[in-house]
Amino acid sequence: MSSPLDRHQTEIQGNLSPWQNKPLLRQIYGGFYDRIITLLDRKLPGRIVEIGSGVGNLKSPLPEAIGTDLFPNPWLDLVCDGYELPFRAGSLSHLILFDVFHHLRAPNAFLREARRVLAEGGRLILFEPYISWFSWPVYGLLHHEPVAWRAPINFTETLPRPRDYYAAQGNATRLFFLTQNRGWPAGWTVFHAEAFASFSYLFSGGFSKPAWYPAGCLNRMQSCDQKLSRWPRLFGARCQIGLSPLDDSRDR
Ligand SMILES: C[S@@+](CC[C@H](N)C(=O)[O-])C[C@H]1O[C@@H](n2cnc3c(N)ncnc32)[C@H](O)[C@@H]1O
């Protein structure tokens, strides 16, 4: 059964307290943000915009980013929808989506809009769940969002209405890491696609469950993650993708 779009706002409100009271989570996210920052090209002209900022965490390591989301919250700079961005064509250097891509029912409709607002050489950075043999049961059984591994993906460039809440945690893995989707997305270069182990994250319980290990063990967990990242299909849990629009595909 479909849920209304404002379920996102309920979830954001629910995430505030764990974010403020769970230092382990903040430390883990700090590492994720470091990874995102390595994909920025600081020489590019234009502003950095985060779509779907949620509780607004990326602002701490990246205060210059414009924080946006679908619903108003005091820590945001702007309320906006990723499908209809209120920015001039070619005016942004980067778009960052952290755990947002798998909420986009029509990824191509978003990519079309992203291509419009990005400057030449601009970058779209996605950070997402990665579905491997080990992470699948955790995401599938312990997280409320569906993995939706076999569900059809809507490839139209027009957004279906009325809008509702959508989640498919497996979409980034399916679209960017499975060979059957080579060539997608048309009009973009994928300059980075990396999946890595993150048991430190999975066993932290995230925003909704208690941690399965004490914060003092984080370093040891992370060094295990580093070793296991050599086999992403088996142990991967997170992925990061960097895309850039091809010049001849601009839609202005
Ligand atoms: C799982 S939360 C992630 C929030 C935050 N980025 C984080 O990492 O904590 C997904 C976010 O995407 C936002 N979102 C979903 N669809 C969106 C859309 N079409 N445009 C902009 N934001 C959207 C939701 O409102 C929500 O804040």
Short mmCIF file of C-alpha atoms and ligand atoms in Angstrom, two decimals:
data_model
loop_
_atom_site.label_atom_id
_atom_site.label_comp_id
_atom_site.label_asym_id
_atom_site.label_seq_id
_atom_site.Cartn_x
_atom_site.Cartn_y
_atom_site.Cartn_z
CA MET A 1 0.00 0.00 0.00
CA SER A 2 1.36 3.45 -0.82
CA SER A 3 2.20 5.98 1.92
CA PRO A 4 1.91 9.74 1.57
CA LEU A 5 5.04 11.74 0.70
CA ASP A 6 5.03 13.47 4.10
CA ARG A 7 6.14 10.20 5.67
CA HIS A 8 9.62 11.57 4.91
CA GLN A 9 9.04 14.45 7.30
CA THR A 10 7.90 12.04 10.05
CA GLU A 11 11.10 10.02 9.53
CA ILE A 12 13.28 13.15 9.60
CA GLN A 13 11.73 14.18 12.93
CA GLY A 14 12.31 10.66 14.24
CA ASN A 15 15.99 10.78 13.20
CA LEU A 16 16.76 13.95 15.14
CA SER A 17 17.10 12.38 18.56
CA PRO A 18 19.32 9.42 17.49
CA TRP A 19 21.55 11.86 15.59
CA GLN A 20 21.94 14.08 18.66
CA ASN A 21 22.31 11.24 21.18
CA LYS A 22 24.33 8.60 19.35
CA PRO A 23 27.95 9.72 18.97
CA LEU A 24 28.81 6.39 17.30
CA LEU A 25 26.44 7.20 14.44
CA ARG A 26 27.90 10.67 14.03
CA GLN A 27 31.42 9.24 13.88
CA ILE A 28 30.44 6.70 11.22
CA TYR A 29 28.67 9.33 9.15
CA GLY A 30 31.74 11.56 9.52
CA GLY A 31 33.72 8.88 7.66
CA PHE A 32 31.03 8.67 4.97
CA TYR A 33 31.11 12.46 4.52
CA ASP A 34 34.92 12.34 4.18
CA ARG A 35 34.44 9.95 1.28
CA ILE A 36 31.95 12.30 -0.38
CA ILE A 37 34.29 15.25 0.04
CA THR A 38 37.07 13.40 -1.79
CA LEU A 39 34.84 13.38 -4.90
CA LEU A 40 34.35 17.16 -4.98
CA ASP A 41 36.16 19.17 -7.61
CA ARG A 42 36.81 22.48 -5.85
CA LYS A 43 37.88 24.21 -9.05
CA LEU A 44 34.40 24.00 -10.55
CA PRO A 45 32.35 27.22 -10.60
CA GLY A 46 28.93 27.29 -8.88
CA ARG A 47 27.39 26.27 -5.60
CA ILE A 48 27.22 22.84 -3.99
CA VAL A 49 23.66 21.73 -3.27
CA GLU A 50 22.55 18.80 -1.17
CA ILE A 51 19.17 17.29 -2.12
CA GLY A 52 17.19 15.60 0.65
CA SER A 53 19.34 16.81 3.55
CA GLY A 54 17.17 15.15 6.19
CA VAL A 55 18.42 16.27 9.61
CA GLY A 56 21.05 18.37 7.86
CA ASN A 57 24.16 16.49 8.98
CA LEU A 58 26.33 17.22 5.94
CA LYS A 59 26.45 20.89 6.93
CA SER A 60 29.02 20.21 9.66
CA PRO A 61 31.81 18.98 7.38
CA LEU A 62 30.60 21.01 4.38
CA PRO A 63 29.08 24.28 5.62
CA GLU A 64 29.17 25.86 2.16
CA ALA A 65 26.69 23.32 0.79
CA ILE A 66 23.10 24.55 0.38
CA GLY A 67 20.94 22.21 2.46
CA THR A 68 17.54 21.40 0.92
CA ASP A 69 14.67 19.00 1.42
CA LEU A 70 11.04 18.46 0.51
CA PHE A 71 9.68 19.75 3.82
CA PRO A 72 10.59 22.87 5.81
CA ASN A 73 12.88 22.47 8.81
CA PRO A 74 14.78 25.23 10.62
CA TRP A 75 18.26 23.93 9.69
CA LEU A 76 17.59 23.93 5.92
CA ASP A 77 18.52 26.69 3.48
CA LEU A 78 15.77 25.89 0.99
CA VAL A 79 12.71 23.70 0.54
CA CYS A 80 12.79 22.02 -2.86
CA ASP A 81 12.05 18.91 -4.80
CA GLY A 82 14.87 17.09 -6.59
CA TYR A 83 12.64 16.69 -9.63
CA GLU A 84 12.05 20.44 -9.96
CA LEU A 85 15.11 22.33 -8.82
CA PRO A 86 14.82 26.10 -8.36
CA PHE A 87 18.27 26.81 -9.87
CA ARG A 88 19.35 28.35 -13.14
CA ALA A 89 20.65 26.09 -15.90
CA GLY A 90 24.35 25.37 -15.48
CA SER A 91 24.59 27.21 -12.14
CA LEU A 92 25.71 24.41 -9.77
CA SER A 93 29.06 22.72 -9.38
CA HIS A 94 27.82 19.71 -7.40
CA LEU A 95 24.67 17.94 -6.38
CA ILE A 96 24.97 15.59 -3.43
CA LEU A 97 22.36 12.98 -2.51
CA PHE A 98 22.96 10.93 0.62
CA ASP A 99 20.48 8.05 0.90
CA VAL A 100 18.09 9.91 -1.37
CA PHE A 101 18.54 8.24 -4.78
CA HIS A 102 16.69 5.10 -3.62
CA HIS A 103 13.70 7.31 -2.81
CA LEU A 104 13.43 8.55 -6.39
CA ARG A 105 10.69 6.61 -8.13
CA ALA A 106 11.70 7.97 -11.54
CA PRO A 107 15.53 8.27 -11.50
CA ASN A 108 15.69 9.44 -15.12
CA ALA A 109 13.29 12.30 -14.38
CA PHE A 110 15.66 13.44 -11.63
CA LEU A 111 18.77 12.95 -13.81
CA ARG A 112 17.26 15.13 -16.50
CA GLU A 113 16.80 17.94 -13.98
CA ALA A 114 20.26 17.36 -12.48
CA ARG A 115 21.83 17.65 -15.94
CA ARG A 116 20.03 20.94 -16.49
CA VAL A 117 21.32 22.63 -13.32
CA LEU A 118 24.89 21.34 -13.31
CA ALA A 119 27.66 23.47 -14.82
CA GLU A 120 29.93 22.02 -17.48
CA GLY A 121 31.99 19.30 -15.81
CA GLY A 122 29.68 19.49 -12.76
CA ARG A 123 29.34 16.48 -10.51
CA LEU A 124 26.49 14.46 -9.10
CA ILE A 125 27.49 12.42 -6.06
CA LEU A 126 25.29 9.64 -4.74
CA PHE A 127 25.84 7.77 -1.48
CA GLU A 128 23.61 4.72 -1.11
CA PRO A 129 23.02 1.30 0.45
CA TYR A 130 24.87 -1.47 -1.41
CA ILE A 131 23.26 -4.89 -1.58
CA SER A 132 25.69 -7.81 -1.19
CA TRP A 133 25.27 -11.33 0.17
CA PHE A 134 25.91 -10.09 3.72
CA SER A 135 24.16 -6.73 3.67
CA TRP A 136 20.99 -8.03 2.00
CA PRO A 137 19.54 -9.74 5.11
CA VAL A 138 20.39 -6.72 7.26
CA TYR A 139 18.76 -4.21 4.91
CA GLY A 140 15.93 -6.60 4.05
CA LEU A 141 15.01 -7.79 7.53
CA LEU A 142 16.10 -5.03 9.89
CA HIS A 143 15.30 -1.89 7.92
CA HIS A 144 11.75 -0.80 7.22
CA GLU A 145 12.40 0.18 3.58
CA PRO A 146 12.11 -2.57 0.95
CA VAL A 147 15.19 -3.74 -0.97
CA ALA A 148 12.87 -4.21 -3.98
CA TRP A 149 15.48 -6.23 -5.84
CA ARG A 150 13.14 -7.47 -8.53
CA ALA A 151 10.62 -4.65 -8.60
CA PRO A 152 10.36 -2.83 -11.94
CA ILE A 153 12.16 0.53 -12.08
CA ASN A 154 10.40 3.42 -13.76
CA PHE A 155 12.70 4.70 -16.52
CA THR A 156 10.45 7.44 -17.87
CA GLU A 157 11.66 11.03 -17.74
CA THR A 158 8.30 12.30 -16.56
CA LEU A 159 7.36 12.05 -12.96
CA PRO A 160 4.28 9.97 -12.23
CA ARG A 161 1.61 11.79 -10.22
CA PRO A 162 0.17 11.83 -7.64
CA ARG A 163 3.42 11.71 -5.70
CA ASP A 164 3.82 9.23 -2.87
CA TYR A 165 6.53 7.79 -0.63
CA TYR A 166 8.84 5.46 -2.52
CA ALA A 167 11.81 3.41 -1.33
CA ALA A 168 13.87 0.71 -3.07
CA GLN A 169 17.18 0.22 -1.26
CA GLY A 170 18.54 -2.01 -4.02
CA ASN A 171 18.23 0.53 -6.84
CA ALA A 172 21.77 1.97 -6.80
CA THR A 173 23.32 -1.52 -6.71
CA ARG A 174 21.08 -2.72 -9.50
CA LEU A 175 21.58 0.32 -11.70
CA PHE A 176 25.26 1.13 -11.21
CA PHE A 177 26.89 -2.19 -10.40
CA LEU A 178 25.10 -4.88 -12.41
CA THR A 179 26.47 -5.45 -15.89
CA GLN A 180 23.00 -5.63 -17.43
CA ASN A 181 22.68 -1.89 -16.89
CA ARG A 182 25.89 -0.89 -18.67
CA GLY A 183 25.25 2.21 -20.73
CA TRP A 184 22.78 3.61 -18.21
CA PRO A 185 22.34 6.46 -17.57
CA ALA A 186 22.46 7.86 -21.08
CA GLY A 187 24.12 11.29 -21.29
CA TRP A 188 26.29 10.78 -18.18
CA THR A 189 29.78 9.55 -17.44
CA VAL A 190 30.11 7.48 -14.30
CA PHE A 191 33.58 8.56 -13.14
CA HIS A 192 33.45 6.73 -9.83
CA ALA A 193 31.48 3.70 -8.61
CA GLU A 194 32.75 2.10 -5.44
CA ALA A 195 31.11 -0.35 -3.08
CA PHE A 196 32.67 -1.08 0.29
CA ALA A 197 32.08 -3.12 3.43
CA SER A 198 30.64 -1.28 6.40
CA PHE A 199 29.87 -3.67 9.21
CA SER A 200 30.69 -0.77 11.50
CA TYR A 201 27.60 0.92 10.06
CA LEU A 202 25.33 -2.15 9.79
CA PHE A 203 26.02 -3.17 13.39
CA SER A 204 25.69 0.39 14.67
CA GLY A 205 21.93 -0.04 14.41
CA GLY A 206 21.70 3.15 12.35
CA PHE A 207 19.00 5.61 13.33
CA SER A 208 16.42 3.06 14.42
CA LYS A 209 18.10 0.28 16.43
CA PRO A 210 20.55 0.11 19.33
CA ALA A 211 24.23 -0.53 18.49
CA TRP A 212 25.51 -4.10 18.65
CA TYR A 213 28.99 -3.05 19.67
CA PRO A 214 30.47 -0.40 22.01
CA ALA A 215 31.71 2.86 20.50
CA GLY A 216 35.24 2.03 21.70
CA CYS A 217 35.39 -0.81 19.15
CA LEU A 218 34.71 1.44 16.16
CA ASN A 219 38.35 1.62 15.01
CA ARG A 220 38.68 -2.16 15.05
CA MET A 221 35.38 -2.54 13.18
CA GLN A 222 36.54 -0.05 10.58
CA SER A 223 39.85 -1.78 10.00
CA CYS A 224 37.89 -5.02 9.44
CA ASP A 225 35.68 -3.12 6.96
CA GLN A 226 38.74 -1.93 5.11
CA LYS A 227 40.01 -5.49 4.66
CA LEU A 228 36.60 -6.90 3.68
CA SER A 229 36.05 -4.16 1.13
CA ARG A 230 38.22 -6.17 -1.24
CA TRP A 231 35.16 -8.38 -1.83
CA PRO A 232 32.29 -5.93 -2.24
CA ARG A 233 29.83 -8.42 -3.78
CA LEU A 234 30.14 -10.53 -0.67
CA PHE A 235 30.61 -7.96 2.09
CA GLY A 236 29.67 -4.56 0.62
CA ALA A 237 27.11 -2.46 2.49
CA ARG A 238 27.55 1.07 1.13
CA CYS A 239 28.37 2.56 -2.20
CA GLN A 240 29.37 5.89 -3.60
CA ILE A 241 28.82 6.95 -7.19
CA GLY A 242 30.11 10.02 -9.00
CA LEU A 243 28.55 11.12 -12.30
CA SER A 244 29.16 13.96 -14.67
CA PRO A 245 26.89 15.05 -17.55
CA LEU A 246 28.29 14.56 -21.04
CA ASP A 247 28.55 17.92 -22.76
CA ASP A 248 26.53 17.09 -25.86
CA SER A 249 23.54 15.88 -23.83
CA ARG A 250 22.68 19.15 -22.10
CA ASP A 251 18.99 19.99 -21.90
CA ARG A 252 18.64 23.72 -21.34
C1 LIG B 1 16.66 8.46 4.06
S1 LIG B 1 16.45 10.18 4.13
C2 LIG B 1 18.13 10.73 4.04
C3 LIG B 1 18.31 12.05 4.70
C4 LIG B 1 19.75 12.57 4.81
N1 LIG B 1 20.32 12.79 3.51
C5 LIG B 1 20.58 11.64 5.66
O1 LIG B 1 21.50 11.05 5.13
O2 LIG B 1 20.30 11.52 6.85
C6 LIG B 1 15.82 10.57 2.53
C7 LIG B 1 15.58 12.04 2.31
O3 LIG B 1 15.29 12.27 0.95
C8 LIG B 1 14.30 13.28 0.88
N2 LIG B 1 13.63 13.15 -0.43
C9 LIG B 1 12.90 12.12 -0.90
N3 LIG B 1 12.44 12.38 -2.14
C10 LIG B 1 12.91 13.61 -2.46
C11 LIG B 1 12.78 14.45 -3.60
N4 LIG B 1 12.06 14.09 -4.66
N5 LIG B 1 13.39 15.64 -3.60
C12 LIG B 1 14.11 16.04 -2.53
N6 LIG B 1 14.28 15.30 -1.41
C13 LIG B 1 13.68 14.09 -1.38
C14 LIG B 1 13.40 13.00 2.07
O4 LIG B 1 12.60 14.08 2.42
C15 LIG B 1 14.42 12.61 3.12
O5 LIG B 1 14.88 13.69 3.86
#
